[in-house]
Amino acid sequence: MASSSTLFGASPSQLCFAKNCVISRSLANPTRTNSFKYVSHQRIRCQATSVPADDRVPDMEKRQLMNLLLLGAVSLPTAAMVVPYAAFFVPPGSGGAGSGTIAKDALGNDIFANVWVKNHGPGDRTLTQGLKGDPTYLVIEKDRTLAPYGLNAVCTHLGCVVPWNAAENKFICPCHGSQYNNQGTVVRGPAPLSLALVHVDVDDGKVLFVPWVETDFRNDEAPWWA
């Protein structure tokens, strides 16, 4: 049985885009002749699309700006926490003139030598704020001058503040009965050592405490506190 058929040329029916591919679909129109059937077929072609290089490479200036912003955001809170924490370990007496510390009275005011001597009589021993914030006695001599030394008021036994007893002319610790003479030399235990010394100078009219690192003039020995 002879048969003949005519196949019509295929024409594109649609053009689709899927992600980075261009999909072309052609559909051949089927024709029925002598009971023969041509089935449809399709052809798919993917075409890679090119992306400009500038769109793929990050802008270095933008990256540096973002890094700086991130660094600033982290540094500021960190500094806000670290600075007060570090300041906690700085002795309150530091920051005075030179290597010493300006003496302060009970109200925290700087002590001026001429005013102090005027308001305190001979033999007076009054507590002030000294090196590292330690309570320190300023001593007025019998001739109404400021003694060149001060006495750290911390008892060498268990660290109590030793008061001055003018009637006894000595320092007497109320905790365990230790006693020191008017220059701070230990005369009765259980305290094992004398009161520590500090230098007393005058700078720009203000009383200045300076660490005592030389020989202790009371016993000609090296200072135990240095």
PDB file of C-alpha atoms in Angstrom:
ATOM      1  CA  MET A   1       0.000   0.000   0.000  1.00  0.00           C
ATOM      2  CA  ALA A   2       1.511   3.219  -1.050  1.00  0.00           C
ATOM      3  CA  SER A   3       1.272   6.177   1.214  1.00  0.00           C
ATOM      4  CA  SER A   4       2.381   9.735   1.062  1.00  0.00           C
ATOM      5  CA  SER A   5       2.525  12.415   3.664  1.00  0.00           C
ATOM      6  CA  THR A   6       3.380  16.044   3.823  1.00  0.00           C
ATOM      7  CA  LEU A   7       5.225  17.503   6.825  1.00  0.00           C
ATOM      8  CA  PHE A   8       4.662  21.141   7.440  1.00  0.00           C
ATOM      9  CA  GLY A   9       7.695  23.195   8.540  1.00  0.00           C
ATOM     10  CA  ALA A  10       7.885  23.711  12.283  1.00  0.00           C
ATOM     11  CA  SER A  11       7.411  27.274  13.643  1.00  0.00           C
ATOM     12  CA  PRO A  12       8.429  28.512  17.124  1.00  0.00           C
ATOM     13  CA  SER A  13       5.501  28.799  19.468  1.00  0.00           C
ATOM     14  CA  GLN A  14       7.086  30.447  22.531  1.00  0.00           C
ATOM     15  CA  LEU A  15      10.271  31.800  24.002  1.00  0.00           C
ATOM     16  CA  CYS A  16      10.880  31.179  27.708  1.00  0.00           C
ATOM     17  CA  PHE A  17      13.523  32.334  30.160  1.00  0.00           C
ATOM     18  CA  ALA A  18      14.486  30.076  33.052  1.00  0.00           C
ATOM     19  CA  LYS A  19      17.065  31.481  35.455  1.00  0.00           C
ATOM     20  CA  ASN A  20      20.181  31.972  33.281  1.00  0.00           C
ATOM     21  CA  CYS A  21      18.932  29.870  30.346  1.00  0.00           C
ATOM     22  CA  VAL A  22      16.928  30.855  27.289  1.00  0.00           C
ATOM     23  CA  ILE A  23      14.625  28.009  26.386  1.00  0.00           C
ATOM     24  CA  SER A  24      13.418  27.776  22.756  1.00  0.00           C
ATOM     25  CA  ARG A  25      10.531  25.443  22.033  1.00  0.00           C
ATOM     26  CA  SER A  26       9.388  24.472  18.557  1.00  0.00           C
ATOM     27  CA  LEU A  27       6.334  22.381  17.940  1.00  0.00           C
ATOM     28  CA  ALA A  28       5.752  20.605  14.641  1.00  0.00           C
ATOM     29  CA  ASN A  29       2.114  20.682  13.660  1.00  0.00           C
ATOM     30  CA  PRO A  30       0.957  17.085  13.305  1.00  0.00           C
ATOM     31  CA  THR A  31      -0.720  15.994  10.078  1.00  0.00           C
ATOM     32  CA  ARG A  32      -2.826  12.863   9.652  1.00  0.00           C
ATOM     33  CA  THR A  33      -2.328  11.123   6.280  1.00  0.00           C
ATOM     34  CA  ASN A  34      -3.180   7.495   5.537  1.00  0.00           C
ATOM     35  CA  SER A  35      -3.453   6.684   9.223  1.00  0.00           C
ATOM     36  CA  PHE A  36       0.134   7.730   9.903  1.00  0.00           C
ATOM     37  CA  LYS A  37       0.569  10.064  12.890  1.00  0.00           C
ATOM     38  CA  TYR A  38       3.466  12.342  13.519  1.00  0.00           C
ATOM     39  CA  VAL A  39       4.029  13.048  17.095  1.00  0.00           C
ATOM     40  CA  SER A  40       5.177  16.431  18.392  1.00  0.00           C
ATOM     41  CA  HIS A  41       8.734  16.970  19.394  1.00  0.00           C
ATOM     42  CA  GLN A  42      10.523  19.770  21.140  1.00  0.00           C
ATOM     43  CA  ARG A  43      14.004  21.079  21.208  1.00  0.00           C
ATOM     44  CA  ILE A  44      15.535  22.810  24.300  1.00  0.00           C
ATOM     45  CA  ARG A  45      18.537  25.040  24.048  1.00  0.00           C
ATOM     46  CA  CYS A  46      20.228  26.637  27.060  1.00  0.00           C
ATOM     47  CA  GLN A  47      22.197  29.796  26.565  1.00  0.00           C
ATOM     48  CA  ALA A  48      24.334  31.030  29.432  1.00  0.00           C
ATOM     49  CA  THR A  49      23.942  34.679  30.105  1.00  0.00           C
ATOM     50  CA  SER A  50      27.009  36.668  30.949  1.00  0.00           C
ATOM     51  CA  VAL A  51      27.233  38.761  34.137  1.00  0.00           C
ATOM     52  CA  PRO A  52      29.428  41.852  34.047  1.00  0.00           C
ATOM     53  CA  ALA A  53      32.590  41.440  36.115  1.00  0.00           C
ATOM     54  CA  ASP A  54      31.894  44.659  38.004  1.00  0.00           C
ATOM     55  CA  ASP A  55      28.661  43.156  39.403  1.00  0.00           C
ATOM     56  CA  ARG A  56      30.460  40.107  40.796  1.00  0.00           C
ATOM     57  CA  VAL A  57      33.449  41.806  42.479  1.00  0.00           C
ATOM     58  CA  PRO A  58      32.557  43.638  45.758  1.00  0.00           C
ATOM     59  CA  ASP A  59      33.365  47.336  45.964  1.00  0.00           C
ATOM     60  CA  MET A  60      36.543  47.532  48.096  1.00  0.00           C
ATOM     61  CA  GLU A  61      35.759  51.036  49.314  1.00  0.00           C
ATOM     62  CA  LYS A  62      32.378  49.876  50.575  1.00  0.00           C
ATOM     63  CA  ARG A  63      33.957  46.894  52.304  1.00  0.00           C
ATOM     64  CA  GLN A  64      36.512  49.119  54.059  1.00  0.00           C
ATOM     65  CA  LEU A  65      33.760  51.491  55.145  1.00  0.00           C
ATOM     66  CA  MET A  66      31.707  48.629  56.576  1.00  0.00           C
ATOM     67  CA  ASN A  67      34.781  47.290  58.402  1.00  0.00           C
ATOM     68  CA  LEU A  68      35.422  50.701  59.955  1.00  0.00           C
ATOM     69  CA  LEU A  69      31.803  51.012  61.036  1.00  0.00           C
ATOM     70  CA  LEU A  70      31.929  47.549  62.580  1.00  0.00           C
ATOM     71  CA  LEU A  71      35.193  48.341  64.376  1.00  0.00           C
ATOM     72  CA  GLY A  72      33.736  51.553  65.770  1.00  0.00           C
ATOM     73  CA  ALA A  73      30.568  49.823  66.925  1.00  0.00           C
ATOM     74  CA  VAL A  74      32.648  47.270  68.859  1.00  0.00           C
ATOM     75  CA  SER A  75      35.341  49.637  70.186  1.00  0.00           C
ATOM     76  CA  LEU A  76      33.114  52.276  71.767  1.00  0.00           C
ATOM     77  CA  PRO A  77      31.176  49.946  74.130  1.00  0.00           C
ATOM     78  CA  THR A  78      34.389  48.108  74.961  1.00  0.00           C
ATOM     79  CA  ALA A  79      36.175  51.343  75.892  1.00  0.00           C
ATOM     80  CA  ALA A  80      33.180  52.445  77.960  1.00  0.00           C
ATOM     81  CA  MET A  81      33.525  49.276  80.054  1.00  0.00           C
ATOM     82  CA  VAL A  82      37.325  49.018  80.216  1.00  0.00           C
ATOM     83  CA  VAL A  83      38.150  52.619  81.219  1.00  0.00           C
ATOM     84  CA  PRO A  84      36.105  52.676  84.478  1.00  0.00           C
ATOM     85  CA  TYR A  85      37.358  49.183  85.308  1.00  0.00           C
ATOM     86  CA  ALA A  86      40.996  50.242  84.855  1.00  0.00           C
ATOM     87  CA  ALA A  87      40.423  53.456  86.825  1.00  0.00           C
ATOM     88  CA  PHE A  88      39.292  51.343  89.766  1.00  0.00           C
ATOM     89  CA  PHE A  89      42.854  50.056  90.202  1.00  0.00           C
ATOM     90  CA  VAL A  90      44.480  53.505  90.115  1.00  0.00           C
ATOM     91  CA  PRO A  91      45.277  54.651  93.661  1.00  0.00           C
ATOM     92  CA  PRO A  92      43.164  57.650  94.632  1.00  0.00           C
ATOM     93  CA  GLY A  93      46.260  59.526  95.732  1.00  0.00           C
ATOM     94  CA  SER A  94      47.972  59.359  92.332  1.00  0.00           C
ATOM     95  CA  GLY A  95      47.962  62.285  89.989  1.00  0.00           C
ATOM     96  CA  GLY A  96      49.623  64.747  92.370  1.00  0.00           C
ATOM     97  CA  ALA A  97      52.443  67.112  91.493  1.00  0.00           C
ATOM     98  CA  GLY A  98      55.668  65.422  90.421  1.00  0.00           C
ATOM     99  CA  SER A  99      56.198  62.061  92.106  1.00  0.00           C
ATOM    100  CA  GLY A 100      54.235  63.022  95.197  1.00  0.00           C
ATOM    101  CA  THR A 101      50.633  63.489  96.234  1.00  0.00           C
ATOM    102  CA  ILE A 102      48.938  66.679  97.340  1.00  0.00           C
ATOM    103  CA  ALA A 103      47.743  66.287 100.941  1.00  0.00           C
ATOM    104  CA  LYS A 104      43.989  66.660 101.427  1.00  0.00           C
ATOM    105  CA  ASP A 105      41.948  67.388 104.504  1.00  0.00           C
ATOM    106  CA  ALA A 106      38.911  65.501 105.805  1.00  0.00           C
ATOM    107  CA  LEU A 107      36.686  67.243 103.239  1.00  0.00           C
ATOM    108  CA  GLY A 108      38.960  66.362 100.335  1.00  0.00           C
ATOM    109  CA  ASN A 109      40.351  69.881  99.900  1.00  0.00           C
ATOM    110  CA  ASP A 110      44.011  70.569  99.128  1.00  0.00           C
ATOM    111  CA  ILE A 111      46.001  71.584 102.211  1.00  0.00           C
ATOM    112  CA  PHE A 112      47.918  74.876 102.063  1.00  0.00           C
ATOM    113  CA  ALA A 113      50.916  74.868 104.398  1.00  0.00           C
ATOM    114  CA  ASN A 114      50.542  78.410 105.773  1.00  0.00           C
ATOM    115  CA  VAL A 115      46.833  77.949 106.497  1.00  0.00           C
ATOM    116  CA  TRP A 116      47.407  74.581 108.140  1.00  0.00           C
ATOM    117  CA  VAL A 117      50.159  75.853 110.430  1.00  0.00           C
ATOM    118  CA  LYS A 118      48.065  78.867 111.365  1.00  0.00           C
ATOM    119  CA  ASN A 119      45.097  76.700 112.384  1.00  0.00           C
ATOM    120  CA  HIS A 120      47.043  73.975 114.230  1.00  0.00           C
ATOM    121  CA  GLY A 121      49.135  74.520 117.328  1.00  0.00           C
ATOM    122  CA  PRO A 122      52.533  73.135 118.338  1.00  0.00           C
ATOM    123  CA  GLY A 123      52.622  69.377 118.843  1.00  0.00           C
ATOM    124  CA  ASP A 124      49.463  68.866 116.802  1.00  0.00           C
ATOM    125  CA  ARG A 125      49.020  65.633 114.863  1.00  0.00           C
ATOM    126  CA  THR A 126      45.974  65.609 112.597  1.00  0.00           C
ATOM    127  CA  LEU A 127      44.918  62.998 110.072  1.00  0.00           C
ATOM    128  CA  THR A 128      44.984  63.840 106.365  1.00  0.00           C
ATOM    129  CA  GLN A 129      44.689  61.880 103.147  1.00  0.00           C
ATOM    130  CA  GLY A 130      48.128  60.743 102.042  1.00  0.00           C
ATOM    131  CA  LEU A 131      49.836  58.447  99.551  1.00  0.00           C
ATOM    132  CA  LYS A 132      47.472  55.945  97.946  1.00  0.00           C
ATOM    133  CA  GLY A 133      44.700  57.475 100.043  1.00  0.00           C
ATOM    134  CA  ASP A 134      46.186  56.168 103.302  1.00  0.00           C
ATOM    135  CA  PRO A 135      45.388  58.151 106.488  1.00  0.00           C
ATOM    136  CA  THR A 136      48.513  60.127 107.291  1.00  0.00           C
ATOM    137  CA  TYR A 137      49.366  62.432 110.187  1.00  0.00           C
ATOM    138  CA  LEU A 138      50.773  65.892 109.557  1.00  0.00           C
ATOM    139  CA  VAL A 139      53.023  66.871 112.457  1.00  0.00           C
ATOM    140  CA  ILE A 140      53.436  70.422 113.776  1.00  0.00           C
ATOM    141  CA  GLU A 141      56.740  70.971 115.586  1.00  0.00           C
ATOM    142  CA  LYS A 142      57.108  72.911 118.845  1.00  0.00           C
ATOM    143  CA  ASP A 143      58.282  75.988 116.922  1.00  0.00           C
ATOM    144  CA  ARG A 144      54.998  75.948 114.940  1.00  0.00           C
ATOM    145  CA  THR A 145      56.612  74.700 111.743  1.00  0.00           C
ATOM    146  CA  LEU A 146      55.540  71.771 109.626  1.00  0.00           C
ATOM    147  CA  ALA A 147      57.621  68.664 110.326  1.00  0.00           C
ATOM    148  CA  PRO A 148      59.502  67.303 107.285  1.00  0.00           C
ATOM    149  CA  TYR A 149      57.918  63.904 107.786  1.00  0.00           C
ATOM    150  CA  GLY A 150      54.422  62.491 108.088  1.00  0.00           C
ATOM    151  CA  LEU A 151      53.247  59.285 109.767  1.00  0.00           C
ATOM    152  CA  ASN A 152      51.127  56.650 108.113  1.00  0.00           C
ATOM    153  CA  ALA A 153      48.352  55.967 110.627  1.00  0.00           C
ATOM    154  CA  VAL A 154      47.837  52.295 109.695  1.00  0.00           C
ATOM    155  CA  CYS A 155      48.777  50.016 112.580  1.00  0.00           C
ATOM    156  CA  THR A 156      51.469  47.496 111.673  1.00  0.00           C
ATOM    157  CA  HIS A 157      49.654  44.773 113.611  1.00  0.00           C
ATOM    158  CA  LEU A 158      46.303  44.260 111.875  1.00  0.00           C
ATOM    159  CA  GLY A 159      45.821  47.470 109.921  1.00  0.00           C
ATOM    160  CA  CYS A 160      43.654  49.543 112.273  1.00  0.00           C
ATOM    161  CA  VAL A 161      43.881  53.343 112.093  1.00  0.00           C
ATOM    162  CA  VAL A 162      45.802  54.403 115.196  1.00  0.00           C
ATOM    163  CA  PRO A 163      44.491  57.587 116.900  1.00  0.00           C
ATOM    164  CA  TRP A 164      46.716  60.216 118.461  1.00  0.00           C
ATOM    165  CA  ASN A 165      46.386  60.518 122.236  1.00  0.00           C
ATOM    166  CA  ALA A 166      47.556  64.033 123.148  1.00  0.00           C
ATOM    167  CA  ALA A 167      47.224  63.403 126.900  1.00  0.00           C
ATOM    168  CA  GLU A 168      49.596  60.413 126.713  1.00  0.00           C
ATOM    169  CA  ASN A 169      51.719  62.029 123.982  1.00  0.00           C
ATOM    170  CA  LYS A 170      51.629  58.805 121.976  1.00  0.00           C
ATOM    171  CA  PHE A 171      49.616  56.859 119.440  1.00  0.00           C
ATOM    172  CA  ILE A 172      47.509  54.117 121.047  1.00  0.00           C
ATOM    173  CA  CYS A 173      45.721  51.516 118.948  1.00  0.00           C
ATOM    174  CA  PRO A 174      42.239  50.718 120.326  1.00  0.00           C
ATOM    175  CA  CYS A 175      42.135  47.282 118.683  1.00  0.00           C
ATOM    176  CA  HIS A 176      44.856  45.366 120.546  1.00  0.00           C
ATOM    177  CA  GLY A 177      46.673  48.001 122.589  1.00  0.00           C
ATOM    178  CA  SER A 178      49.742  48.617 120.426  1.00  0.00           C
ATOM    179  CA  GLN A 179      51.487  51.901 121.213  1.00  0.00           C
ATOM    180  CA  TYR A 180      53.830  54.230 119.321  1.00  0.00           C
ATOM    181  CA  ASN A 181      55.683  57.305 120.560  1.00  0.00           C
ATOM    182  CA  ASN A 182      55.122  60.793 119.139  1.00  0.00           C
ATOM    183  CA  GLN A 183      57.373  59.982 116.145  1.00  0.00           C
ATOM    184  CA  GLY A 184      55.594  56.710 115.386  1.00  0.00           C
ATOM    185  CA  THR A 185      58.216  54.371 116.819  1.00  0.00           C
ATOM    186  CA  VAL A 186      56.620  51.224 118.247  1.00  0.00           C
ATOM    187  CA  VAL A 187      57.015  51.063 122.048  1.00  0.00           C
ATOM    188  CA  ARG A 188      54.499  48.354 122.867  1.00  0.00           C
ATOM    189  CA  GLY A 189      53.186  45.308 120.991  1.00  0.00           C
ATOM    190  CA  PRO A 190      51.656  43.333 119.571  1.00  0.00           C
ATOM    191  CA  ALA A 191      52.554  45.639 116.625  1.00  0.00           C
ATOM    192  CA  PRO A 192      55.920  44.415 115.286  1.00  0.00           C
ATOM    193  CA  LEU A 193      57.003  47.548 113.421  1.00  0.00           C
ATOM    194  CA  SER A 194      56.950  51.318 113.671  1.00  0.00           C
ATOM    195  CA  LEU A 195      54.538  53.457 111.678  1.00  0.00           C
ATOM    196  CA  ALA A 196      55.659  54.119 108.101  1.00  0.00           C
ATOM    197  CA  LEU A 197      57.193  57.507 107.235  1.00  0.00           C
ATOM    198  CA  VAL A 198      56.509  59.824 104.306  1.00  0.00           C
ATOM    199  CA  HIS A 199      58.315  62.986 103.247  1.00  0.00           C
ATOM    200  CA  VAL A 200      56.444  66.260 103.662  1.00  0.00           C
ATOM    201  CA  ASP A 201      57.289  69.027 101.183  1.00  0.00           C
ATOM    202  CA  VAL A 202      55.621  72.248 100.104  1.00  0.00           C
ATOM    203  CA  ASP A 203      54.924  72.791  96.401  1.00  0.00           C
ATOM    204  CA  ASP A 204      53.324  76.027  95.233  1.00  0.00           C
ATOM    205  CA  GLY A 205      52.065  76.602  98.762  1.00  0.00           C
ATOM    206  CA  LYS A 206      50.431  73.165  99.026  1.00  0.00           C
ATOM    207  CA  VAL A 207      51.543  70.325 101.293  1.00  0.00           C
ATOM    208  CA  LEU A 208      52.996  67.465  99.262  1.00  0.00           C
ATOM    209  CA  PHE A 209      53.533  63.876 100.405  1.00  0.00           C
ATOM    210  CA  VAL A 210      56.469  62.044  98.805  1.00  0.00           C
ATOM    211  CA  PRO A 211      57.415  58.374  99.376  1.00  0.00           C
ATOM    212  CA  TRP A 212      60.144  57.814 101.952  1.00  0.00           C
ATOM    213  CA  VAL A 213      62.747  55.397 100.590  1.00  0.00           C
ATOM    214  CA  GLU A 214      65.807  56.501 102.561  1.00  0.00           C
ATOM    215  CA  THR A 215      67.038  55.192 105.917  1.00  0.00           C
ATOM    216  CA  ASP A 216      64.545  55.487 108.766  1.00  0.00           C
ATOM    217  CA  PHE A 217      65.994  58.293 110.911  1.00  0.00           C
ATOM    218  CA  ARG A 218      64.384  56.806 114.046  1.00  0.00           C
ATOM    219  CA  ASN A 219      66.439  53.608 114.054  1.00  0.00           C
ATOM    220  CA  ASP A 220      68.970  54.090 111.225  1.00  0.00           C
ATOM    221  CA  GLU A 221      67.600  51.068 109.404  1.00  0.00           C
ATOM    222  CA  ALA A 222      66.274  50.533 105.917  1.00  0.00           C
ATOM    223  CA  PRO A 223      62.561  51.376 105.688  1.00  0.00           C
ATOM    224  CA  TRP A 224      60.489  48.214 105.982  1.00  0.00           C
ATOM    225  CA  TRP A 225      57.646  49.737 103.858  1.00  0.00           C
ATOM    226  CA  ALA A 226      59.785  50.628 100.830  1.00  0.00           C
TER     227      ALA A 226
END
